[in-house]
Amino acid sequence: MPRGLTVLVVGSGGREHALAWALQSSPSVEHLLVAPGNGGTAAIAENVPIAATDIPGLVALARERQVDLTVVGPEEPLARGLVDAFAAAGLTAFGPTAEAARIEASKAWAKDVMRAAGVPTAEAQVVTDFAAAQAALERLDFPLVIKASGLAAGKGAIVVSSRREAEEVLHWMMVQRALGSAADEVLLEEYLEGRELSFLVVTDGTTVLPLLPARDYKRLGDNDTGPNTGGMGAYAPVPEVTDDLHRTILERIIHPTLAELRRRGIVYRGVLYAGLMLTPRGPKVLEFNCRFGDPEAQAILPLLETDLATLLLSAARAKLSGNWSLDWKPAVCVTVVVASGGYPGTYATGFPIAGLDTVPSDVLIFHAGTRRANDHVVTAGGRVLAVSATASTFAEARERVYRAIEHLSFPGMTFRRDIALAEVGGSFKPTPPSGTASSRPNPVAPLPE
């Protein structure tokens, strides 16, 4: 009998715990490693103390342990070329190459791709120094969005309502260098009104498989108040995404973007995440990400019934086809992030988390900023846990999540209380989509392995 797969998940957050949780349930997976992992992944996999950005160390680990598939969670190792290094070593990794990961690592480059592809997006001007930015402000309207072009851990986009406020933010980014090299280029972007949507697809470069649409909550406080964070909660699916809107997003945004990348000689394999604004004139792209969202993954993966390991391995090896389909539970999922007091600013860590063993079994706890210390799980980051529950209605899923959070405690614990509240009381009944593969028009033959 052939051995089962050995799978390595790279990363240490809630997204990586959710990926590990979904992968460990796959009948094709025999061994599961997570590098470096967290206090939650240690309970379902083997944590290996190698940093997500230590690419030579990860290559050596994959060789030593005969890893069949490496699944990369965070954006930084992708932007640094992890997939390229694995390919050079004859190893299989799920995710885009460094060149393709520029779709997230350089928002300025992504804008250029979208303009060339005719993809609807907010108008933006790119500036590279503070004086040029000040001059550009004289010609722009407010409110305005100021975005660091590079990777800023979800904290590089700030809405400003006046020139004075804009200059303060630009000084913070470009003169004080608060975000480091992420703000070498800065976008002054048109402010779009509407509701945000996260639209993720798995692609092998030719075939596109859409995941369930999700919605996340970036602001720290209820009613979208406070500073931007990495994400304070999410839910899936999103009732307002009709079949027509779903088709529009694929035809006007996803397929043209992938086609433009191919025109530039870039074959994109992995997850392509489109952060959209649903405006009165249709969906427009706010940003692209090159990986699963966090916390969107914690809301989408609990609804997926398809074998995740087989799906990601097929995509990484360019072996998806029109015969593929994704199966989903006829349910909704609500995810609430529990964070440290002071996040996204300064916060203390090392606090024991009480109540983890008393949470009802129908609720999932995905660890993010945690570690194991002796017999305890303690806080080790800003976003500490993601609490997810599935149910037939948003009201029921919310009730399960927030009842579960009542079992948890640590000093300074904070969370939003309005995740998916806007969907309560509607008549939406989740029906799994057909999930069939959506091949681009005039598909080309898969690239050789």
Tab-separated table of C-alpha atoms in Angstrom:
chain	number	residue	atom	x	y	z
A	1	MET	CA	0.000	0.000	0.000
A	2	PRO	CA	1.447	3.441	-0.915
A	3	ARG	CA	2.151	5.728	1.995
A	4	GLY	CA	-0.127	8.637	2.749
A	5	LEU	CA	0.904	12.211	2.141
A	6	THR	CA	3.269	14.122	4.384
A	7	VAL	CA	2.059	17.713	4.418
A	8	LEU	CA	3.801	20.797	5.802
A	9	VAL	CA	1.866	23.965	6.698
A	10	VAL	CA	3.999	27.114	6.926
A	11	GLY	CA	2.945	29.787	9.411
A	12	SER	CA	1.828	30.339	12.982
A	13	GLY	CA	-1.539	32.094	12.907
A	14	GLY	CA	-5.230	31.307	12.992
A	15	ARG	CA	-5.300	30.774	9.236
A	16	GLU	CA	-2.573	28.138	9.550
A	17	HIS	CA	-4.414	26.371	12.378
A	18	ALA	CA	-7.545	26.306	10.195
A	19	LEU	CA	-5.549	24.900	7.266
A	20	ALA	CA	-3.959	22.264	9.512
A	21	TRP	CA	-7.367	21.373	10.956
A	22	ALA	CA	-8.836	20.864	7.479
A	23	LEU	CA	-5.802	18.956	6.204
A	24	GLN	CA	-5.552	16.578	9.158
A	25	SER	CA	-9.074	15.333	8.444
A	26	SER	CA	-8.065	14.316	4.912
A	27	PRO	CA	-7.859	10.528	4.418
A	28	SER	CA	-4.908	11.111	2.079
A	29	VAL	CA	-2.770	12.779	4.777
A	30	GLU	CA	-0.628	10.530	6.975
A	31	HIS	CA	1.776	13.026	8.576
A	32	LEU	CA	1.146	16.715	9.236
A	33	LEU	CA	3.850	19.225	10.149
A	34	VAL	CA	3.446	22.924	10.967
A	35	ALA	CA	6.372	25.358	11.002
A	36	PRO	CA	6.525	27.052	13.397
A	37	GLY	CA	2.897	26.519	14.462
A	38	ASN	CA	1.233	27.652	17.683
A	39	GLY	CA	-0.396	26.306	20.827
A	40	GLY	CA	-3.365	24.985	18.864
A	41	THR	CA	-1.562	23.299	15.996
A	42	ALA	CA	0.554	21.412	18.534
A	43	ALA	CA	-2.553	19.422	19.479
A	44	ILE	CA	-3.258	18.149	15.947
A	45	ALA	CA	0.137	18.163	14.212
A	46	GLU	CA	3.871	18.188	14.824
A	47	ASN	CA	5.145	21.711	15.378
A	48	VAL	CA	8.642	22.306	14.014
A	49	PRO	CA	10.506	25.395	15.323
A	50	ILE	CA	11.437	26.868	11.945
A	51	ALA	CA	10.322	30.417	11.118
A	52	ALA	CA	7.973	30.939	8.184
A	53	THR	CA	10.583	33.190	6.555
A	54	ASP	CA	13.488	30.750	6.992
A	55	ILE	CA	13.268	29.440	3.448
A	56	PRO	CA	16.527	27.399	3.475
A	57	GLY	CA	15.455	25.816	6.762
A	58	LEU	CA	12.044	24.922	5.356
A	59	VAL	CA	13.577	23.417	2.203
A	60	ALA	CA	15.885	21.302	4.370
A	61	LEU	CA	12.962	20.181	6.530
A	62	ALA	CA	10.863	19.237	3.497
A	63	ARG	CA	13.728	17.222	2.075
A	64	GLU	CA	14.523	15.489	5.354
A	65	ARG	CA	10.908	14.573	6.104
A	66	GLN	CA	10.025	13.731	2.490
A	67	VAL	CA	7.214	16.281	2.411
A	68	ASP	CA	4.812	15.750	-0.496
A	69	LEU	CA	3.000	19.073	-0.236
A	70	THR	CA	3.851	22.346	1.486
A	71	VAL	CA	0.987	24.788	2.045
A	72	VAL	CA	2.140	28.356	2.619
A	73	GLY	CA	-0.095	30.466	4.864
A	74	PRO	CA	1.417	33.972	5.163
A	75	GLU	CA	2.254	36.367	2.363
A	76	GLU	CA	5.817	37.227	3.384
A	77	PRO	CA	7.458	33.861	2.591
A	78	LEU	CA	5.616	33.815	-0.735
A	79	ALA	CA	6.913	37.290	-1.576
A	80	ARG	CA	10.408	36.166	-0.571
A	81	GLY	CA	10.319	33.266	-3.020
A	82	LEU	CA	9.511	30.181	-0.975
A	83	VAL	CA	7.654	28.520	-3.854
A	84	ASP	CA	10.533	29.288	-6.224
A	85	ALA	CA	13.055	27.772	-3.810
A	86	PHE	CA	10.952	24.651	-3.334
A	87	ALA	CA	10.546	24.205	-7.101
A	88	ALA	CA	14.301	24.522	-7.572
A	89	ALA	CA	14.740	21.767	-4.979
A	90	GLY	CA	12.210	19.507	-6.726
A	91	LEU	CA	9.593	20.020	-3.991
A	92	THR	CA	5.890	20.851	-4.349
A	93	ALA	CA	4.510	23.957	-2.628
A	94	PHE	CA	1.032	25.453	-2.928
A	95	GLY	CA	1.182	29.168	-3.582
A	96	PRO	CA	2.329	31.680	-6.189
A	97	THR	CA	5.925	32.397	-7.157
A	98	ALA	CA	7.607	35.548	-5.883
A	99	GLU	CA	6.885	37.299	-9.176
A	100	ALA	CA	3.201	36.371	-9.008
A	101	ALA	CA	3.012	37.274	-5.292
A	102	ARG	CA	3.767	40.891	-6.277
A	103	ILE	CA	-0.023	41.115	-6.744
A	104	GLU	CA	-0.031	41.618	-2.944
A	105	ALA	CA	3.552	42.636	-2.192
A	106	SER	CA	3.317	45.721	-4.434
A	107	LYS	CA	-0.033	47.467	-4.546
A	108	ALA	CA	1.431	49.873	-7.099
A	109	TRP	CA	2.314	46.973	-9.423
A	110	ALA	CA	-1.121	45.415	-8.845
A	111	LYS	CA	-2.742	48.689	-9.955
A	112	ASP	CA	-0.715	48.565	-13.143
A	113	VAL	CA	-1.861	44.994	-13.779
A	114	MET	CA	-5.494	45.953	-13.193
A	115	ARG	CA	-5.314	48.992	-15.474
A	116	ALA	CA	-3.815	46.876	-18.249
A	117	ALA	CA	-6.488	44.203	-17.739
A	118	GLY	CA	-9.380	46.662	-17.611
A	119	VAL	CA	-10.317	45.498	-14.124
A	120	PRO	CA	-12.569	47.940	-12.205
A	121	THR	CA	-10.674	49.430	-9.266
A	122	ALA	CA	-10.305	52.656	-7.336
A	123	GLU	CA	-8.312	55.408	-9.040
A	124	ALA	CA	-4.922	55.898	-7.415
A	125	GLN	CA	-1.751	57.959	-7.691
A	126	VAL	CA	1.599	56.498	-6.635
A	127	VAL	CA	4.090	58.724	-4.780
A	128	THR	CA	7.602	57.922	-3.599
A	129	ASP	CA	8.517	60.862	-1.366
A	130	PHE	CA	6.789	63.124	1.140
A	131	ALA	CA	7.115	66.332	-0.897
A	132	ALA	CA	5.520	64.740	-3.952
A	133	ALA	CA	2.737	63.379	-1.788
A	134	GLN	CA	2.050	66.835	-0.312
A	135	ALA	CA	1.855	68.327	-3.798
A	136	ALA	CA	-0.507	65.611	-4.983
A	137	LEU	CA	-2.902	66.289	-2.112
A	138	GLU	CA	-3.699	69.705	-3.619
A	139	ARG	CA	-5.411	67.986	-6.560
A	140	LEU	CA	-7.306	65.276	-4.667
A	141	ASP	CA	-10.687	65.090	-2.976
A	142	PHE	CA	-11.474	63.844	0.508
A	143	PRO	CA	-12.101	61.391	2.062
A	144	LEU	CA	-9.021	59.678	0.668
A	145	VAL	CA	-7.349	56.336	1.275
A	146	ILE	CA	-3.616	56.288	1.922
A	147	LYS	CA	-2.017	52.880	1.320
A	148	ALA	CA	1.498	51.606	1.775
A	149	SER	CA	2.319	49.702	-1.394
A	150	GLY	CA	4.267	46.942	0.335
A	151	LEU	CA	3.407	44.321	2.944
A	152	ALA	CA	2.196	45.944	6.157
A	153	ALA	CA	0.387	43.112	7.996
A	154	GLY	CA	-3.040	44.546	7.217
A	155	LYS	CA	-2.223	47.917	8.831
A	156	GLY	CA	-1.084	49.899	5.807
A	157	ALA	CA	-4.409	51.377	4.630
A	158	ILE	CA	-5.788	54.459	6.377
A	159	VAL	CA	-8.818	56.583	5.469
A	160	VAL	CA	-8.294	60.331	5.976
A	161	SER	CA	-10.914	63.070	5.848
A	162	SER	CA	-8.782	66.212	5.519
A	163	ARG	CA	-5.482	67.438	4.115
A	164	ARG	CA	-4.062	67.933	7.597
A	165	GLU	CA	-4.902	64.368	8.551
A	166	ALA	CA	-3.476	63.113	5.256
A	167	GLU	CA	-0.175	64.918	5.836
A	168	GLU	CA	0.086	63.449	9.336
A	169	VAL	CA	-0.406	59.910	8.008
A	170	LEU	CA	2.008	60.467	5.123
A	171	HIS	CA	4.645	61.870	7.504
A	172	TRP	CA	4.182	58.821	9.744
A	173	MET	CA	4.620	56.460	6.787
A	174	MET	CA	7.210	58.226	4.633
A	175	VAL	CA	9.291	60.319	7.041
A	176	GLN	CA	9.036	58.480	10.348
A	177	ARG	CA	9.164	55.186	8.391
A	178	ALA	CA	6.698	53.571	10.797
A	179	LEU	CA	5.977	50.802	8.280
A	180	GLY	CA	9.550	50.480	7.062
A	181	SER	CA	10.110	49.650	3.410
A	182	ALA	CA	6.395	48.873	2.947
A	183	ALA	CA	5.929	52.627	2.418
A	184	ASP	CA	8.736	53.141	-0.109
A	185	GLU	CA	5.809	53.642	-2.475
A	186	VAL	CA	2.483	55.006	-1.243
A	187	LEU	CA	-0.857	55.064	-3.030
A	188	LEU	CA	-3.227	58.013	-2.727
A	189	GLU	CA	-6.423	56.224	-3.589
A	190	GLU	CA	-9.998	57.172	-4.323
A	191	TYR	CA	-12.371	56.409	-1.436
A	192	LEU	CA	-15.069	53.939	-2.469
A	193	GLU	CA	-18.412	53.548	-0.729
A	194	GLY	CA	-20.293	50.284	-0.380
A	195	ARG	CA	-19.925	46.945	1.391
A	196	GLU	CA	-16.691	44.992	1.317
A	197	LEU	CA	-16.434	41.419	0.079
A	198	SER	CA	-13.662	38.826	0.125
A	199	PHE	CA	-13.702	36.671	-3.012
A	200	LEU	CA	-11.159	33.852	-3.060
A	201	VAL	CA	-10.387	31.333	-5.786
A	202	VAL	CA	-8.045	28.363	-6.055
A	203	THR	CA	-6.292	28.216	-9.409
A	204	ASP	CA	-3.621	26.142	-11.109
A	205	GLY	CA	-2.979	28.866	-13.667
A	206	THR	CA	-5.597	27.620	-16.129
A	207	THR	CA	-8.610	26.475	-14.121
A	208	VAL	CA	-10.357	28.575	-11.476
A	209	LEU	CA	-12.344	27.138	-8.559
A	210	PRO	CA	-14.173	29.831	-6.547
A	211	LEU	CA	-14.456	29.399	-2.788
A	212	LEU	CA	-17.468	30.649	-0.850
A	213	PRO	CA	-17.557	34.454	-0.699
A	214	ALA	CA	-16.832	35.867	2.748
A	215	ARG	CA	-16.906	39.191	4.561
A	216	ASP	CA	-14.366	40.252	7.152
A	217	TYR	CA	-14.267	43.071	9.700
A	218	LYS	CA	-11.056	45.089	9.672
A	219	ARG	CA	-11.792	47.740	12.301
A	220	LEU	CA	-11.098	47.014	15.954
A	221	GLY	CA	-14.429	48.108	17.419
A	222	ASP	CA	-18.143	47.526	16.935
A	223	ASN	CA	-19.858	49.482	14.152
A	224	ASP	CA	-16.506	49.701	12.337
A	225	THR	CA	-14.840	52.063	14.795
A	226	GLY	CA	-11.224	52.253	15.876
A	227	PRO	CA	-8.032	51.456	13.979
A	228	ASN	CA	-7.570	48.917	11.213
A	229	THR	CA	-6.400	45.474	12.275
A	230	GLY	CA	-5.486	42.201	10.614
A	231	GLY	CA	-9.172	41.277	10.919
A	232	MET	CA	-11.521	40.945	13.898
A	233	GLY	CA	-14.023	38.464	12.470
A	234	ALA	CA	-15.646	37.106	9.339
A	235	TYR	CA	-18.582	35.152	8.010
A	236	ALA	CA	-19.409	33.022	4.988
A	237	PRO	CA	-21.191	32.805	2.661
A	238	VAL	CA	-22.418	36.332	1.858
A	239	PRO	CA	-26.154	36.386	0.997
A	240	GLU	CA	-25.978	39.368	-1.351
A	241	VAL	CA	-23.626	37.533	-3.719
A	242	THR	CA	-26.166	36.342	-6.266
A	243	ASP	CA	-25.350	34.078	-9.198
A	244	ASP	CA	-25.181	37.159	-11.439
A	245	LEU	CA	-22.773	38.996	-9.121
A	246	HIS	CA	-20.674	35.847	-8.751
A	247	ARG	CA	-20.426	35.582	-12.552
A	248	THR	CA	-19.606	39.279	-12.887
A	249	ILE	CA	-16.723	39.021	-10.416
A	250	LEU	CA	-15.260	36.061	-12.277
A	251	GLU	CA	-15.698	37.565	-15.751
A	252	ARG	CA	-14.701	41.171	-15.026
A	253	ILE	CA	-12.089	40.721	-12.276
A	254	ILE	CA	-10.650	37.244	-11.739
A	255	HIS	CA	-10.260	35.966	-15.317
A	256	PRO	CA	-8.923	39.264	-16.773
A	257	THR	CA	-6.364	39.564	-13.966
A	258	LEU	CA	-5.056	36.031	-14.473
A	259	ALA	CA	-5.026	36.580	-18.252
A	260	GLU	CA	-2.979	39.777	-17.885
A	261	LEU	CA	-0.500	37.957	-15.644
A	262	ARG	CA	-0.166	35.234	-18.270
A	263	ARG	CA	0.376	37.923	-20.923
A	264	ARG	CA	3.319	39.075	-18.779
A	265	GLY	CA	4.654	35.526	-18.646
A	266	ILE	CA	3.424	34.834	-15.091
A	267	VAL	CA	1.471	31.649	-14.399
A	268	TYR	CA	-0.402	32.187	-11.131
A	269	ARG	CA	-0.953	29.076	-8.995
A	270	GLY	CA	-2.408	29.159	-5.505
A	271	VAL	CA	-5.132	31.242	-3.903
A	272	LEU	CA	-5.999	34.578	-5.487
A	273	TYR	CA	-7.915	36.734	-3.005
A	274	ALA	CA	-9.783	39.752	-4.331
A	275	GLY	CA	-10.760	42.288	-1.695
A	276	LEU	CA	-13.741	44.028	-3.287
A	277	MET	CA	-16.039	46.957	-2.653
A	278	LEU	CA	-19.591	46.419	-3.837
A	279	THR	CA	-20.345	49.910	-5.138
A	280	PRO	CA	-23.548	51.180	-6.790
A	281	ARG	CA	-21.675	50.810	-10.105
A	282	GLY	CA	-20.656	47.226	-9.454
A	283	PRO	CA	-17.749	45.469	-7.736
A	284	LYS	CA	-14.378	47.210	-7.694
A	285	VAL	CA	-11.061	45.848	-6.440
A	286	LEU	CA	-9.629	47.360	-3.272
A	287	GLU	CA	-6.659	44.992	-3.179
A	288	PHE	CA	-5.430	41.572	-4.184
A	289	ASN	CA	-3.857	39.097	-1.771
A	290	CYS	CA	-1.779	36.090	-2.766
A	291	ARG	CA	-2.989	33.658	-0.071
A	292	PHE	CA	-5.927	32.564	2.076
A	293	GLY	CA	-7.411	35.386	4.124
A	294	ASP	CA	-7.167	35.542	7.894
A	295	PRO	CA	-9.811	35.343	9.379
A	296	GLU	CA	-11.705	34.447	6.171
A	297	ALA	CA	-10.084	30.993	6.091
A	298	GLN	CA	-11.496	30.273	9.548
A	299	ALA	CA	-15.005	31.004	8.223
A	300	ILE	CA	-14.697	29.293	4.820
A	301	LEU	CA	-12.825	26.067	5.580
A	302	PRO	CA	-15.340	24.744	8.184
A	303	LEU	CA	-17.925	24.714	5.349
A	304	LEU	CA	-15.742	22.877	2.818
A	305	GLU	CA	-16.494	19.174	2.357
A	306	THR	CA	-14.026	18.568	-0.489
A	307	ASP	CA	-10.684	16.987	0.462
A	308	LEU	CA	-8.466	20.041	0.927
A	309	ALA	CA	-5.180	18.152	0.572
A	310	THR	CA	-6.130	16.691	-2.798
A	311	LEU	CA	-7.419	20.078	-3.992
A	312	LEU	CA	-4.269	21.995	-3.079
A	313	LEU	CA	-1.923	19.282	-4.356
A	314	SER	CA	-3.761	19.192	-7.691
A	315	ALA	CA	-3.560	22.976	-8.008
A	316	ALA	CA	0.140	23.040	-7.120
A	317	ARG	CA	0.839	20.388	-9.768
A	318	ALA	CA	-1.325	22.162	-12.405
A	319	LYS	CA	-3.749	19.257	-12.498
A	320	LEU	CA	-7.071	20.918	-11.906
A	321	SER	CA	-9.541	20.548	-14.759
A	322	GLY	CA	-13.132	21.222	-15.715
A	323	ASN	CA	-14.108	17.965	-14.037
A	324	TRP	CA	-13.259	19.304	-10.578
A	325	SER	CA	-16.015	20.501	-8.245
A	326	LEU	CA	-16.116	21.744	-4.680
A	327	ASP	CA	-18.666	20.447	-2.190
A	328	TRP	CA	-19.971	22.690	0.586
A	329	LYS	CA	-22.100	22.184	3.679
A	330	PRO	CA	-25.570	23.777	3.428
A	331	ALA	CA	-24.742	26.051	6.348
A	332	VAL	CA	-23.217	29.387	7.343
A	333	CYS	CA	-20.159	30.038	9.471
A	334	VAL	CA	-19.432	32.957	11.799
A	335	THR	CA	-15.918	33.626	13.118
A	336	VAL	CA	-15.052	36.054	15.926
A	337	VAL	CA	-11.450	36.981	16.723
A	338	VAL	CA	-10.462	37.291	20.377
A	339	ALA	CA	-7.560	39.710	20.789
A	340	SER	CA	-5.151	41.021	23.403
A	341	GLY	CA	-5.919	44.293	25.110
A	342	GLY	CA	-4.094	47.106	23.306
A	343	TYR	CA	-4.041	45.388	19.905
A	344	PRO	CA	-3.262	46.563	17.210
A	345	GLY	CA	-0.950	48.790	19.234
A	346	THR	CA	1.182	47.745	22.199
A	347	TYR	CA	-0.039	44.744	24.165
A	348	ALA	CA	1.228	42.331	26.816
A	349	THR	CA	1.495	38.566	26.305
A	350	GLY	CA	2.100	35.462	28.404
A	351	PHE	CA	-1.332	35.331	30.049
A	352	PRO	CA	-2.855	31.854	30.623
A	353	ILE	CA	-6.088	31.387	28.644
A	354	ALA	CA	-8.831	29.982	30.841
A	355	GLY	CA	-11.815	27.972	29.617
A	356	LEU	CA	-10.449	26.367	26.460
A	357	ASP	CA	-11.436	22.904	27.692
A	358	THR	CA	-14.998	23.984	28.489
A	359	VAL	CA	-15.995	25.347	25.067
A	360	PRO	CA	-18.899	23.333	23.552
A	361	SER	CA	-17.826	20.678	21.074
A	362	ASP	CA	-19.884	22.194	18.239
A	363	VAL	CA	-17.624	25.289	18.225
A	364	LEU	CA	-14.141	25.441	16.690
A	365	ILE	CA	-11.286	27.294	18.380
A	366	PHE	CA	-8.503	28.213	15.975
A	367	HIS	CA	-5.384	29.438	17.769
A	368	ALA	CA	-3.467	32.422	16.422
A	369	GLY	CA	-1.242	34.192	18.956
A	370	THR	CA	-0.784	31.355	21.452
A	371	ARG	CA	1.950	29.060	22.696
A	372	ARG	CA	2.156	26.187	25.147
A	373	ALA	CA	3.926	26.857	28.441
A	374	ASN	CA	4.153	23.750	30.624
A	375	ASP	CA	0.554	22.569	30.981
A	376	HIS	CA	-1.018	25.864	29.933
A	377	VAL	CA	-1.838	27.668	26.716
A	378	VAL	CA	-0.830	31.321	27.023
A	379	THR	CA	-1.256	34.408	24.867
A	380	ALA	CA	1.587	35.144	22.469
A	381	GLY	CA	0.264	37.715	20.011
A	382	GLY	CA	-2.254	40.424	19.208
A	383	ARG	CA	-4.934	38.245	17.680
A	384	VAL	CA	-5.099	35.318	20.073
A	385	LEU	CA	-7.978	33.042	19.002
A	386	ALA	CA	-10.577	32.765	16.252
A	387	VAL	CA	-13.845	31.231	17.439
A	388	SER	CA	-15.926	29.685	14.622
A	389	ALA	CA	-19.366	28.075	14.571
A	390	THR	CA	-21.500	26.689	11.749
A	391	ALA	CA	-25.293	26.568	11.757
A	392	SER	CA	-28.261	26.771	9.431
A	393	THR	CA	-28.777	30.481	10.168
A	394	PHE	CA	-26.578	33.430	11.057
A	395	ALA	CA	-28.554	33.981	14.247
A	396	GLU	CA	-27.811	30.457	15.454
A	397	ALA	CA	-24.149	30.589	14.432
A	398	ARG	CA	-23.713	33.908	16.225
A	399	GLU	CA	-25.364	32.556	19.354
A	400	ARG	CA	-23.007	29.554	19.398
A	401	VAL	CA	-19.924	31.707	18.890
A	402	TYR	CA	-20.698	34.274	21.544
A	403	ARG	CA	-21.795	31.673	24.091
A	404	ALA	CA	-18.483	29.911	23.533
A	405	ILE	CA	-16.545	33.147	24.059
A	406	GLU	CA	-18.213	33.463	27.482
A	407	HIS	CA	-16.194	30.397	28.507
A	408	LEU	CA	-12.877	32.081	27.653
A	409	SER	CA	-10.904	34.607	29.640
A	410	PHE	CA	-7.490	36.204	29.994
A	411	PRO	CA	-6.471	39.690	31.185
A	412	GLY	CA	-7.333	42.384	28.645
A	413	MET	CA	-9.328	40.058	26.360
A	414	THR	CA	-11.241	41.997	23.715
A	415	PHE	CA	-13.495	41.157	20.760
A	416	ARG	CA	-16.222	42.627	18.566
A	417	ARG	CA	-19.834	41.836	19.361
A	418	ASP	CA	-21.359	42.681	15.984
A	419	ILE	CA	-19.850	40.071	13.645
A	420	ALA	CA	-22.531	39.004	11.112
A	421	LEU	CA	-25.154	40.958	13.050
A	422	ALA	CA	-26.303	42.651	9.847
A	423	GLU	CA	-27.280	39.236	8.435
A	424	VAL	CA	-29.540	38.283	11.329
A	425	GLY	CA	-33.244	38.385	10.601
A	426	GLY	CA	-33.005	37.862	6.870
A	427	SER	CA	-34.580	35.021	4.929
A	428	PHE	CA	-31.302	33.719	3.497
A	429	LYS	CA	-31.073	29.930	3.373
A	430	PRO	CA	-27.651	28.582	2.498
A	431	THR	CA	-27.592	26.372	-0.567
A	432	PRO	CA	-24.277	24.887	-1.612
A	433	PRO	CA	-23.231	26.191	-5.042
A	434	SER	CA	-22.456	23.707	-7.756
A	435	GLY	CA	-18.791	24.579	-7.279
A	436	THR	CA	-17.820	23.325	-10.708
A	437	ALA	CA	-14.515	24.426	-12.108
A	438	SER	CA	-14.573	27.639	-14.092
A	439	SER	CA	-11.983	27.403	-16.826
A	440	ARG	CA	-10.901	30.621	-18.455
A	441	PRO	CA	-12.086	31.253	-22.019
A	442	ASN	CA	-9.954	29.433	-24.581
A	443	PRO	CA	-8.004	27.449	-21.975
A	444	VAL	CA	-4.465	26.470	-22.789
A	445	ALA	CA	-2.920	23.095	-22.038
A	446	PRO	CA	-1.506	22.775	-18.507
A	447	LEU	CA	2.168	23.568	-18.208
A	448	PRO	CA	4.490	20.543	-17.919
A	449	GLU	CA	5.519	19.559	-14.406
